[in-house]
mmCIF file of C-alpha atoms in Angstrom:
data_model
loop_
_atom_site.group_PDB
_atom_site.id
_atom_site.type_symbol
_atom_site.label_atom_id
_atom_site.label_comp_id
_atom_site.label_asym_id
_atom_site.label_seq_id
_atom_site.Cartn_x
_atom_site.Cartn_y
_atom_site.Cartn_z
ATOM 1 C CA MET A 59 -17.164 -0.434 -4.763
ATOM 2 C CA GLU A 60 -20.587 1.025 -5.905
ATOM 3 C CA GLN A 61 -21.532 1.830 -2.346
ATOM 4 C CA CYS A 62 -18.089 3.605 -1.973
ATOM 5 C CA ALA A 63 -18.507 5.464 -5.144
ATOM 6 C CA CYS A 64 -22.007 6.646 -3.833
ATOM 7 C CA VAL A 65 -20.596 8.018 -0.415
ATOM 8 C CA GLU A 66 -17.684 9.536 -2.338
ATOM 9 C CA ARG A 67 -20.143 11.494 -4.621
ATOM 10 C CA GLU A 68 -21.828 12.826 -1.494
ATOM 11 C CA LEU A 69 -18.635 13.823 0.109
ATOM 12 C CA GLU A 70 -17.302 15.641 -2.947
ATOM 13 C CA LYS A 71 -20.549 17.629 -3.103
ATOM 14 C CA VAL A 72 -20.010 18.605 0.590
ATOM 15 C CA LEU A 73 -16.274 19.579 -0.027
ATOM 16 C CA HIS A 74 -17.283 21.696 -3.021
ATOM 17 C CA ARG A 75 -19.937 23.629 -0.926
ATOM 18 C CA PHE A 76 -17.426 24.196 1.710
ATOM 19 C CA VAL A 77 -14.967 25.604 -0.726
ATOM 20 C CA MET A 78 -17.623 27.992 -2.470
ATOM 21 C CA TYR A 79 -18.794 29.045 1.111
ATOM 22 C CA GLY A 80 -15.308 30.064 1.995
ATOM 23 C CA HIS A 81 -14.644 31.992 -1.055
ATOM 24 C CA GLN A 82 -18.084 33.835 -0.933
ATOM 25 C CA SER A 83 -17.764 34.504 2.781
ATOM 26 C CA GLU A 84 -14.305 36.180 2.246
ATOM 27 C CA GLU A 85 -15.554 38.183 -0.675
ATOM 28 C CA ARG A 86 -18.591 39.590 1.143
ATOM 29 C CA LEU A 87 -16.614 40.064 4.173
ATOM 30 C CA ASP A 88 -13.877 41.994 2.420
ATOM 31 C CA GLU A 89 -16.472 44.084 0.678
ATOM 32 C CA LEU A 90 -18.063 45.193 3.905
ATOM 33 C CA LEU A 91 -14.775 45.842 5.496
ATOM 34 C CA ARG A 92 -13.840 48.020 2.698
ATOM 35 C CA SER A 93 -17.144 49.977 2.987
ATOM 36 C CA VAL A 94 -16.775 50.387 6.805
ATOM 37 C CA CYS A 95 -13.229 51.732 6.279
ATOM 38 C CA GLU A 96 -14.298 54.224 3.655
ATOM 39 C CA ILE A 97 -16.942 55.715 6.008
ATOM 40 C CA ARG A 98 -14.464 55.843 8.803
ATOM 41 C CA GLY A 99 -12.049 57.524 6.623
ATOM 42 C CA GLN A 100 -14.440 60.061 5.491
ATOM 43 C CA LEU A 101 -15.466 60.865 9.214
ATOM 44 C CA VAL A 102 -11.909 61.297 10.239
ATOM 45 C CA ALA A 103 -10.945 63.546 7.182
ATOM 46 C CA PHE A 104 -14.046 65.738 6.935
ATOM 47 C CA GLY A 105 -15.644 65.532 10.518
ATOM 48 C CA VAL A 106 -19.235 65.827 11.043
ATOM 49 C CA GLN A 107 -21.174 68.898 10.108
ATOM 50 C CA ASP A 108 -24.789 69.528 11.292
ATOM 51 C CA GLY A 109 -26.045 69.563 7.845
ATOM 52 C CA ASP A 110 -24.271 66.132 6.980
ATOM 53 C CA LEU A 111 -26.055 64.389 9.918
ATOM 54 C CA SER A 112 -29.069 63.219 7.789
ATOM 55 C CA VAL A 113 -26.789 62.100 5.104
ATOM 56 C CA LEU A 114 -24.404 60.283 7.511
ATOM 57 C CA SER A 115 -27.562 58.679 9.159
ATOM 58 C CA GLN A 116 -28.641 57.162 5.898
ATOM 59 C CA THR A 117 -25.111 56.044 5.001
ATOM 60 C CA MET A 118 -24.915 54.322 8.473
ATOM 61 C CA ALA A 119 -28.337 52.837 8.090
ATOM 62 C CA GLN A 120 -27.357 51.412 4.754
ATOM 63 C CA CYS A 121 -24.095 50.127 5.986
ATOM 64 C CA CYS A 122 -25.902 48.227 9.058
ATOM 65 C CA LYS A 123 -28.533 46.924 6.561
ATOM 66 C CA ASN A 124 -25.708 45.422 4.303
ATOM 67 C CA ILE A 125 -24.085 43.903 7.399
ATOM 68 C CA LYS A 126 -27.227 42.365 8.564
ATOM 69 C CA GLU A 127 -28.065 40.942 5.046
ATOM 70 C CA THR A 128 -24.551 39.451 4.748
ATOM 71 C CA VAL A 129 -24.803 37.838 8.250
ATOM 72 C CA GLN A 130 -28.289 36.398 7.350
ATOM 73 C CA MET A 131 -26.892 35.220 3.978
ATOM 74 C CA LEU A 132 -24.029 33.411 5.407
ATOM 75 C CA ALA A 133 -26.023 31.887 8.180
ATOM 76 C CA SER A 134 -28.475 30.454 5.686
ATOM 77 C CA ARG A 135 -25.762 28.914 3.394
ATOM 78 C CA HIS A 136 -24.148 27.583 6.443
ATOM 79 C CA LYS A 137 -27.317 25.723 7.167
ATOM 80 C CA ASP A 138 -27.536 24.276 3.784
ATOM 81 C CA ILE A 139 -23.969 22.899 4.333
ATOM 82 C CA HIS A 140 -25.238 21.078 7.520
ATOM 83 C CA GLY A 141 -27.822 19.525 5.317
ATOM 84 C CA SER A 142 -25.206 18.293 2.921
ATOM 85 C CA VAL A 143 -23.160 16.898 5.691
ATOM 86 C CA SER A 144 -26.361 14.960 7.154
ATOM 87 C CA LYS A 145 -26.663 13.450 3.551
ATOM 88 C CA VAL A 146 -23.090 11.907 3.743
ATOM 89 C CA GLY A 147 -24.157 10.247 7.039
ATOM 90 C CA LYS A 148 -27.541 8.950 5.525
ATOM 91 C CA ALA A 149 -25.553 7.826 2.307
ATOM 92 C CA ILE A 150 -23.128 5.810 4.675
ATOM 93 C CA ASP A 151 -26.137 4.258 6.635
ATOM 94 C CA ARG A 152 -27.801 3.499 3.275
ATOM 95 C CA ASN A 153 -24.875 1.756 1.649
ATOM 96 C CA PHE A 154 -23.043 0.266 4.583
ATOM 97 C CA ASP A 155 -24.296 -2.292 7.309
ATOM 98 C CA ALA A 156 -22.615 -1.147 10.511
ATOM 99 C CA GLU A 157 -23.706 -4.422 12.365
ATOM 100 C CA VAL A 158 -21.075 -6.846 11.267
ATOM 101 C CA SER A 159 -21.321 -9.047 14.497
ATOM 102 C CA ALA A 160 -23.148 -11.678 12.503
ATOM 103 C CA VAL A 161 -20.193 -12.579 10.606
ATOM 104 C CA VAL A 162 -17.682 -12.350 13.320
ATOM 105 C CA ALA A 163 -16.792 -14.922 15.895
ATOM 106 C CA GLU A 164 -17.326 -13.079 19.148
ATOM 107 C CA THR A 165 -15.004 -15.344 21.327
ATOM 108 C CA VAL A 166 -12.214 -15.618 18.776
ATOM 109 C CA TRP A 167 -9.858 -13.433 20.933
ATOM 110 C CA ASP A 168 -11.028 -14.713 24.394
ATOM 111 C CA SER A 169 -8.141 -17.103 24.692
ATOM 112 C CA PRO A 170 -5.098 -15.367 26.628
ATOM 113 C CA GLU A 171 -2.786 -17.245 24.029
ATOM 114 C CA ARG A 172 -4.736 -15.687 21.105
ATOM 115 C CA GLN A 173 -4.568 -12.253 22.645
ATOM 116 C CA LYS A 174 -0.761 -12.592 22.829
ATOM 117 C CA TYR A 175 -0.563 -13.544 19.239
ATOM 118 C CA LEU A 176 -2.670 -10.624 18.131
ATOM 119 C CA SER A 177 -0.249 -8.228 20.345
ATOM 120 C CA GLU A 178 2.652 -9.640 18.678
ATOM 121 C CA THR A 179 1.321 -9.432 15.162
ATOM 122 C CA ILE A 180 0.546 -5.660 15.834
ATOM 123 C CA VAL A 181 4.080 -4.932 17.498
ATOM 124 C CA GLU A 182 5.688 -6.604 14.434
ATOM 125 C CA HIS A 183 3.598 -4.263 12.179
ATOM 126 C CA LEU A 184 4.633 -1.234 14.011
ATOM 127 C CA TYR A 185 8.416 -2.288 13.825
ATOM 128 C CA ARG A 186 7.941 -2.812 10.101
ATOM 129 C CA GLN A 187 6.435 0.800 9.810
ATOM 130 C CA GLY A 188 9.335 2.315 11.788
ATOM 131 C CA MET A 189 6.985 3.261 14.680
ATOM 132 C CA LEU A 190 9.451 1.950 17.191
ATOM 133 C CA ASN A 191 8.369 4.123 20.096
ATOM 134 C CA VAL A 192 4.678 3.198 19.668
ATOM 135 C CA ALA A 193 5.684 -0.528 19.469
ATOM 136 C CA GLU A 194 7.707 -0.257 22.722
ATOM 137 C CA ASP A 195 4.729 1.486 24.541
ATOM 138 C CA LEU A 196 2.390 -1.327 23.377
ATOM 139 C CA CYS A 197 4.829 -3.945 24.665
ATOM 140 C CA GLN A 198 4.836 -2.246 28.144
ATOM 141 C CA GLU A 199 1.013 -1.868 28.299
ATOM 142 C CA SER A 200 0.127 -5.376 27.009
ATOM 143 C CA GLY A 201 3.012 -7.265 28.669
ATOM 144 C CA VAL A 202 4.368 -8.734 25.477
ATOM 145 C CA VAL A 203 7.946 -9.538 25.717
ATOM 146 C CA ILE A 204 9.779 -9.229 22.282
ATOM 147 C CA ASP A 205 13.249 -10.640 22.070
ATOM 148 C CA MET A 206 15.998 -8.243 20.858
ATOM 149 C CA SER A 207 16.920 -10.701 18.015
ATOM 150 C CA MET A 208 13.472 -10.118 16.541
ATOM 151 C CA LYS A 209 13.728 -6.364 17.048
ATOM 152 C CA GLN A 210 17.279 -5.795 15.607
ATOM 153 C CA PRO A 211 16.395 -6.642 11.928
ATOM 154 C CA PHE A 212 13.667 -4.256 12.019
ATOM 155 C CA LEU A 213 15.615 -1.370 13.546
ATOM 156 C CA GLU A 214 18.338 -1.909 10.892
ATOM 157 C CA LEU A 215 15.719 -2.123 8.061
ATOM 158 C CA ASN A 216 14.080 1.045 8.882
ATOM 159 C CA ARG A 217 17.528 2.786 9.568
ATOM 160 C CA ILE A 218 18.617 2.126 5.975
ATOM 161 C CA LEU A 219 15.289 2.948 4.542
ATOM 162 C CA GLU A 220 15.233 6.319 6.203
ATOM 163 C CA ALA A 221 18.710 6.883 4.709
ATOM 164 C CA LEU A 222 17.393 5.962 1.327
ATOM 165 C CA ARG A 223 14.614 8.235 1.544
ATOM 166 C CA MET A 224 17.266 11.077 2.381
ATOM 167 C CA GLN A 225 18.972 9.876 -0.842
ATOM 168 C CA ASP A 226 21.934 8.419 1.180
ATOM 169 C CA LEU A 227 23.226 5.283 -0.284
ATOM 170 C CA ARG A 228 25.918 4.398 2.118
ATOM 171 C CA PRO A 229 24.108 2.469 4.742
ATOM 172 C CA ALA A 230 22.377 0.412 1.993
ATOM 173 C CA LEU A 231 25.554 -0.226 0.168
ATOM 174 C CA GLU A 232 27.271 -1.416 3.384
ATOM 175 C CA TRP A 233 24.405 -3.746 4.113
ATOM 176 C CA ALA A 234 24.388 -5.187 0.656
ATOM 177 C CA VAL A 235 28.183 -5.744 0.469
ATOM 178 C CA THR A 236 27.895 -7.643 3.952
ATOM 179 C CA ASN A 237 25.187 -9.675 2.563
ATOM 180 C CA ARG A 238 26.423 -9.954 -0.960
ATOM 181 C CA GLN A 239 26.487 -13.844 -1.238
ATOM 182 C CA ARG A 240 23.083 -14.411 0.201
ATOM 183 C CA LEU A 241 21.673 -11.796 -2.366
ATOM 184 C CA LEU A 242 23.440 -13.611 -5.042
ATOM 185 C CA ASP A 243 21.785 -16.775 -4.018
ATOM 186 C CA LEU A 244 18.588 -15.040 -4.344
ATOM 187 C CA ASN A 245 19.480 -13.852 -7.821
ATOM 188 C CA SER A 246 19.074 -10.263 -6.343
ATOM 189 C CA SER A 247 20.425 -7.343 -8.305
ATOM 190 C CA LEU A 248 20.016 -5.055 -5.322
ATOM 191 C CA GLU A 249 23.836 -4.189 -4.932
ATOM 192 C CA PHE A 250 24.426 -3.540 -8.575
ATOM 193 C CA LYS A 251 21.434 -1.183 -8.587
ATOM 194 C CA LEU A 252 22.662 0.721 -5.560
ATOM 195 C CA HIS A 253 26.023 1.277 -7.246
ATOM 196 C CA ARG A 254 24.352 2.215 -10.403
ATOM 197 C CA LEU A 255 22.286 4.844 -8.380
ATOM 198 C CA TYR A 256 25.356 5.956 -6.824
ATOM 199 C CA PHE A 257 27.211 6.415 -10.104
ATOM 200 C CA ILE A 258 24.249 8.217 -11.523
ATOM 201 C CA SER A 259 24.453 10.777 -8.459
ATOM 202 C CA LEU A 260 27.949 11.444 -9.475
ATOM 203 C CA LEU A 261 26.951 12.005 -13.042
ATOM 204 C CA ASN A 262 24.446 14.530 -11.691
ATOM 205 C CA GLY A 263 27.265 16.540 -10.019
ATOM 206 C CA GLY A 264 28.661 17.477 -13.544
ATOM 207 C CA ILE A 265 32.129 17.549 -15.189
ATOM 208 C CA GLY A 266 33.697 18.193 -11.785
ATOM 209 C CA ASN A 267 32.839 14.482 -10.719
ATOM 210 C CA GLN A 268 34.155 13.024 -13.866
ATOM 211 C CA LEU A 269 37.437 11.460 -12.331
ATOM 212 C CA GLU A 270 35.425 10.260 -9.147
ATOM 213 C CA ALA A 271 32.743 8.596 -11.342
ATOM 214 C CA LEU A 272 35.577 6.772 -13.575
ATOM 215 C CA GLN A 273 37.201 5.537 -10.316
ATOM 216 C CA TYR A 274 33.701 4.350 -8.929
ATOM 217 C CA ALA A 275 33.102 2.424 -12.089
ATOM 218 C CA ARG A 276 35.388 -0.179 -10.744
ATOM 219 C CA HIS A 277 32.613 -1.284 -8.480
ATOM 220 C CA PHE A 278 30.765 -2.744 -11.644
ATOM 221 C CA GLN A 279 33.346 -5.365 -12.257
ATOM 222 C CA PRO A 280 31.941 -8.015 -10.040
ATOM 223 C CA PHE A 281 28.528 -7.582 -11.956
ATOM 224 C CA ALA A 282 30.056 -7.520 -15.576
ATOM 225 C CA SER A 283 28.852 -11.006 -16.487
ATOM 226 C CA GLN A 284 25.294 -10.335 -15.484
ATOM 227 C CA HIS A 285 24.650 -6.766 -16.486
ATOM 228 C CA GLN A 286 26.921 -6.328 -19.549
ATOM 229 C CA ARG A 287 25.629 -6.945 -23.067
ATOM 230 C CA GLY A 288 26.995 -9.713 -25.058
ATOM 231 C CA GLU A 289 27.798 -7.245 -27.809
ATOM 232 C CA LEU A 290 28.583 -3.672 -27.768
ATOM 233 C CA SER A 291 25.722 -1.476 -28.734
ATOM 234 C CA PRO A 292 26.202 1.827 -30.778
ATOM 235 C CA SER A 293 26.222 5.029 -28.983
ATOM 236 C CA PRO A 294 22.780 6.175 -28.591
ATOM 237 C CA SER A 295 21.402 9.095 -30.515
ATOM 238 C CA PRO A 296 18.622 11.609 -29.746
ATOM 239 C CA SER A 297 16.189 9.402 -31.600
ATOM 240 C CA GLN A 298 16.915 6.468 -29.306
ATOM 241 C CA PRO A 299 16.179 7.658 -25.836
ATOM 242 C CA SER A 300 14.963 4.306 -24.714
ATOM 243 C CA LEU A 301 18.652 3.111 -24.182
ATOM 244 C CA ALA A 302 18.668 5.144 -21.026
ATOM 245 C CA ASP A 303 15.352 4.052 -19.696
ATOM 246 C CA PRO A 304 15.730 3.128 -16.070
ATOM 247 C CA GLY A 305 12.802 0.939 -16.162
ATOM 248 C CA SER A 306 14.347 -1.495 -18.925
ATOM 249 C CA THR A 307 17.114 -3.933 -18.972
ATOM 250 C CA GLY A 308 19.000 -1.536 -21.282
ATOM 251 C CA LEU A 309 20.494 0.332 -18.307
ATOM 252 C CA ASP A 310 23.882 -2.002 -18.448
ATOM 253 C CA ILE A 311 27.195 -1.129 -17.705
ATOM 254 C CA GLN A 312 28.116 0.067 -21.382
ATOM 255 C CA ILE A 313 25.263 2.640 -21.221
ATOM 256 C CA LEU A 314 26.279 3.865 -17.763
ATOM 257 C CA MET A 315 29.938 4.347 -19.128
ATOM 258 C CA GLY A 316 28.746 5.731 -22.333
ATOM 259 C CA SER A 317 26.921 8.491 -20.581
ATOM 260 C CA LEU A 318 30.333 10.035 -19.475
ATOM 261 C CA VAL A 319 30.855 11.168 -23.254
ATOM 262 C CA TYR A 320 28.002 13.801 -22.538
ATOM 263 C CA LEU A 321 29.198 14.832 -18.990
ATOM 264 C CA ARG A 322 30.711 18.071 -20.419
ATOM 265 C CA HIS A 323 27.551 19.242 -21.859
ATOM 266 C CA GLY A 324 25.320 18.015 -19.062
ATOM 267 C CA ILE A 325 23.705 14.611 -18.974
ATOM 268 C CA GLU A 326 20.243 16.353 -18.651
ATOM 269 C CA ASN A 327 20.893 17.697 -22.221
ATOM 270 C CA SER A 328 21.829 14.240 -23.583
ATOM 271 C CA PRO A 329 19.929 11.141 -24.681
ATOM 272 C CA TYR A 330 20.895 9.675 -21.299
ATOM 273 C CA ARG A 331 18.626 12.322 -19.403
ATOM 274 C CA THR A 332 16.254 9.731 -18.184
ATOM 275 C CA LEU A 333 19.121 8.474 -16.042
ATOM 276 C CA LEU A 334 18.433 11.354 -13.646
ATOM 277 C CA GLU A 335 14.809 10.596 -13.127
ATOM 278 C CA THR A 336 13.908 10.765 -9.353
ATOM 279 C CA ASN A 337 11.538 7.783 -9.419
ATOM 280 C CA GLN A 338 14.529 5.582 -9.168
ATOM 281 C CA TRP A 339 14.737 6.468 -5.408
ATOM 282 C CA ALA A 340 11.398 5.221 -4.712
ATOM 283 C CA GLU A 341 12.306 1.905 -6.845
ATOM 284 C CA ILE A 342 15.387 1.272 -4.959
ATOM 285 C CA CYS A 343 13.460 1.432 -1.628
ATOM 286 C CA ASN A 344 10.914 -1.145 -2.864
ATOM 287 C CA ILE A 345 13.755 -3.512 -4.088
ATOM 288 C CA PHE A 346 15.652 -3.175 -0.756
ATOM 289 C CA THR A 347 12.503 -3.737 1.291
ATOM 290 C CA ARG A 348 11.663 -6.877 -0.843
ATOM 291 C CA ASP A 349 15.110 -8.378 -0.703
ATOM 292 C CA ALA A 350 15.828 -7.640 2.976
ATOM 293 C CA CYS A 351 12.505 -9.223 4.013
ATOM 294 C CA ALA A 352 13.380 -12.284 1.780
ATOM 295 C CA LEU A 353 16.676 -12.680 3.565
ATOM 296 C CA LEU A 354 14.904 -12.396 6.950
ATOM 297 C CA GLY A 355 12.267 -14.907 5.816
ATOM 298 C CA LEU A 356 9.500 -12.378 5.977
ATOM 299 C CA SER A 357 6.887 -11.381 3.546
ATOM 300 C CA VAL A 358 7.152 -7.867 2.075
ATOM 301 C CA GLU A 359 3.978 -6.893 3.535
ATOM 302 C CA SER A 360 3.095 -7.362 7.216
ATOM 303 C CA PRO A 361 0.733 -10.115 8.279
ATOM 304 C CA LEU A 362 -1.493 -7.526 9.987
ATOM 305 C CA SER A 363 -1.904 -5.472 6.712
ATOM 306 C CA VAL A 364 -2.587 -8.614 4.645
ATOM 307 C CA SER A 365 -5.244 -9.648 7.100
ATOM 308 C CA PHE A 366 -6.954 -6.197 7.299
ATOM 309 C CA ALA A 367 -6.883 -5.950 3.363
ATOM 310 C CA SER A 368 -8.358 -9.624 2.993
ATOM 311 C CA GLY A 369 -10.973 -8.718 5.698
ATOM 312 C CA CYS A 370 -12.087 -5.672 3.754
ATOM 313 C CA MET A 371 -12.362 -7.669 0.636
ATOM 314 C CA ALA A 372 -14.163 -10.610 2.293
ATOM 315 C CA LEU A 373 -16.475 -8.531 4.566
ATOM 316 C CA PRO A 374 -19.040 -7.241 1.863
ATOM 317 C CA VAL A 375 -19.354 -10.864 0.428
ATOM 318 C CA LEU A 376 -19.963 -12.155 3.978
ATOM 319 C CA MET A 377 -22.580 -9.384 4.713
ATOM 320 C CA ASN A 378 -24.322 -10.275 1.327
ATOM 321 C CA ILE A 379 -24.520 -13.999 2.065
ATOM 322 C CA LYS A 380 -25.621 -13.340 5.663
ATOM 323 C CA GLN A 381 -28.627 -11.212 4.153
ATOM 324 C CA VAL A 382 -29.494 -14.091 1.792
ATOM 325 C CA ILE A 383 -29.400 -16.634 4.525
ATOM 326 C CA GLU A 384 -31.669 -14.644 6.536
ATOM 327 C CA GLN A 385 -34.213 -13.690 3.795
ATOM 328 C CA ARG A 386 -34.533 -17.395 2.501
ATOM 329 C CA GLN A 387 -34.456 -18.799 6.253
ATOM 330 C CA CYS A 388 -31.904 -21.201 5.454
ATOM 331 C CA ASN A 389 -31.131 -22.330 9.144
ATOM 332 C CA GLY A 390 -28.031 -24.385 9.508
ATOM 333 C CA VAL A 391 -26.216 -23.324 6.292
ATOM 334 C CA TRP A 392 -23.670 -21.438 8.208
ATOM 335 C CA THR A 393 -23.152 -23.694 11.205
ATOM 336 C CA HIS A 394 -19.496 -22.714 12.260
ATOM 337 C CA LYS A 395 -18.208 -19.097 12.375
ATOM 338 C CA ASP A 396 -14.740 -20.272 12.174
ATOM 339 C CA GLU A 397 -15.224 -21.458 8.610
ATOM 340 C CA LEU A 398 -16.640 -19.544 5.488
ATOM 341 C CA PRO A 399 -19.943 -20.806 3.739
ATOM 342 C CA ILE A 400 -18.652 -19.829 0.392
ATOM 343 C CA GLU A 401 -15.429 -19.503 -1.286
ATOM 344 C CA ILE A 402 -14.034 -15.850 -1.478
ATOM 345 C CA ASP A 403 -11.564 -14.983 -4.127
ATOM 346 C CA LEU A 404 -8.923 -12.538 -2.819
ATOM 347 C CA GLY A 405 -6.801 -12.451 -5.999
ATOM 348 C CA LYS A 406 -3.335 -13.618 -6.848
ATOM 349 C CA LYS A 407 -1.750 -11.156 -4.476
ATOM 350 C CA CYS A 408 -3.027 -13.160 -1.464
ATOM 351 C CA TRP A 409 -1.840 -16.477 -2.823
ATOM 352 C CA TYR A 410 0.841 -17.581 -0.542
ATOM 353 C CA HIS A 411 0.701 -21.593 -0.894
ATOM 354 C CA SER A 412 -1.027 -24.053 -2.850
ATOM 355 C CA VAL A 413 -4.609 -25.106 -1.579
ATOM 356 C CA PHE A 414 -6.196 -28.397 -2.643
ATOM 357 C CA ALA A 415 -9.880 -29.175 -2.089
ATOM 358 C CA CYS A 416 -11.016 -32.845 -2.211
ATOM 359 C CA PRO A 417 -13.344 -33.087 -5.433
ATOM 360 C CA ILE A 418 -15.257 -35.940 -3.771
ATOM 361 C CA LEU A 419 -15.912 -34.530 -0.330
ATOM 362 C CA ARG A 420 -15.450 -30.985 -1.397
ATOM 363 C CA GLN A 421 -13.303 -30.207 1.807
ATOM 364 C CA GLN A 422 -9.892 -28.686 1.807
ATOM 365 C CA THR A 423 -7.069 -30.922 2.695
ATOM 366 C CA SER A 424 -4.989 -30.807 5.925
ATOM 367 C CA GLU A 425 -2.000 -32.359 7.624
ATOM 368 C CA SER A 426 -4.584 -34.862 9.215
ATOM 369 C CA ASN A 427 -6.334 -35.331 5.841
ATOM 370 C CA PRO A 428 -3.709 -34.920 3.132
ATOM 371 C CA PRO A 429 -4.241 -35.306 -0.680
ATOM 372 C CA MET A 430 -3.389 -38.855 -2.001
ATOM 373 C CA LYS A 431 -2.458 -39.609 -5.495
ATOM 374 C CA LEU A 432 -3.833 -42.811 -7.123
ATOM 375 C CA ILE A 433 -1.885 -44.887 -9.459
ATOM 376 C CA CYS A 434 -4.278 -43.762 -12.235
ATOM 377 C CA GLY A 435 -3.084 -40.095 -11.527
ATOM 378 C CA HIS A 436 -6.251 -38.645 -10.039
ATOM 379 C CA VAL A 437 -5.992 -37.051 -6.721
ATOM 380 C CA ILE A 438 -8.496 -37.225 -3.795
ATOM 381 C CA SER A 439 -8.292 -36.683 -0.012
ATOM 382 C CA ARG A 440 -7.435 -39.500 2.384
ATOM 383 C CA ASP A 441 -10.919 -39.464 3.888
ATOM 384 C CA ALA A 442 -12.443 -39.869 0.591
ATOM 385 C CA LEU A 443 -10.034 -42.832 -0.254
ATOM 386 C CA ASN A 444 -11.127 -44.474 3.065
ATOM 387 C CA LYS A 445 -14.754 -43.992 2.267
ATOM 388 C CA LEU A 446 -14.314 -45.367 -1.253
ATOM 389 C CA THR A 447 -12.570 -48.575 -0.198
ATOM 390 C CA ASN A 448 -14.682 -51.617 -0.259
ATOM 391 C CA ALA A 449 -13.577 -55.020 0.386
ATOM 392 C CA GLY A 450 -9.861 -53.873 0.247
ATOM 393 C CA LYS A 451 -10.181 -52.630 -3.287
ATOM 394 C CA LEU A 452 -10.818 -49.050 -4.422
ATOM 395 C CA LYS A 453 -12.342 -47.931 -7.849
ATOM 396 C CA CYS A 454 -11.385 -44.501 -8.965
ATOM 397 C CA PRO A 455 -14.446 -42.137 -9.006
ATOM 398 C CA TYR A 456 -13.154 -40.548 -12.221
ATOM 399 C CA CYS A 457 -12.039 -43.550 -14.271
ATOM 400 C CA PRO A 458 -12.719 -47.295 -14.126
ATOM 401 C CA MET A 459 -9.406 -48.374 -12.851
ATOM 402 C CA GLU A 460 -9.554 -50.598 -9.899
ATOM 403 C CA GLN A 461 -6.650 -50.567 -7.528
ATOM 404 C CA ASN A 462 -5.368 -51.194 -4.118
ATOM 405 C CA PRO A 463 -5.774 -48.361 -1.730
ATOM 406 C CA SER A 464 -2.258 -48.885 -0.231
ATOM 407 C CA ASP A 465 -0.809 -48.042 -3.711
ATOM 408 C CA ALA A 466 -2.029 -44.492 -3.252
ATOM 409 C CA LYS A 467 0.710 -42.029 -2.239
ATOM 410 C CA GLN A 468 0.537 -38.777 -0.228
ATOM 411 C CA ILE A 469 1.514 -35.779 -2.309
ATOM 412 C CA TYR A 470 2.927 -32.344 -1.034
ATOM 413 C CA PHE A 471 1.936 -28.918 -2.572
#
């Protein structure tokens, strides 16, 4: 991050000089244009007399001198900007290593099968982003065949998201009603929040929508047990605006119905004015994306974007360890390019499943080498268990308990 900040500072200097150069250029050119226009106007109005030729000659000479000085000044400052731009390039070269092949396996994509997987991953990412035409072109050029059953969910997802961005709730509501039971199984509140947002849009229409809002409130009935308070709360006062806070659990059915009292005077002038905040549309897009992906068995973010973000976090660490290995001449430390020489923490955001590393062999367990639980409660890998077994007996490496290796049980994370 320090390297990025250094480059960013140089870039800000260049942008600042560009802006200042533009303002100064406009001012000087406007000044010259006004001067030339004044001289022209005088010539047109009064003409040229023989006695005025000397004065006119001096005036024109001074005007030409000003123009020449301005051009020289602008050219000089333009050269200074070129110097600042070159400094940005030098800052990038100084702070970043352009050669990353040492930490990349060159042959990782040589296999046709892996190239096919990569193309499919890119196509899926393009479908997720709504770039359907680009995805179709990539399929044609790469020869990747995507089944229509894979395309259809993304087509529907993007159609509904586009409608939500246009503040049209109908497609999302139809989808939520169709998938109501599956959403309830996920303990999702998407359908209620969609109905709530539609109800709020009716409130935004004023007193003319009062009857329609009352009739639409019937849609809240299936959600009364989940989103209704146990006890009726008193009507909010101007000193209690948090009751209508769209980010809190207080946005229940009672509060929505209580807002109808202020409809005649305008919700924007009531304690419920936060119901009209526009950030709810961005929130509902995120909730829909999350729940729709959960029903499809997909992660919210595409595998390509997650891999790219992980690579951006891991690359600086790998470049640093490569430099240390080269400086200390530690040959053989990094023997396989398909495994990392050190552990890189990508943060909890990138935790998708539990990973167990054997404390004895310090290797990550796998299907062929699963974690085994001893009767004393300690866990080691199967390979470690086999190596520690002696004459049909196993002594736990962490406690003195002796046991039969066959009593160990495989565990699943």
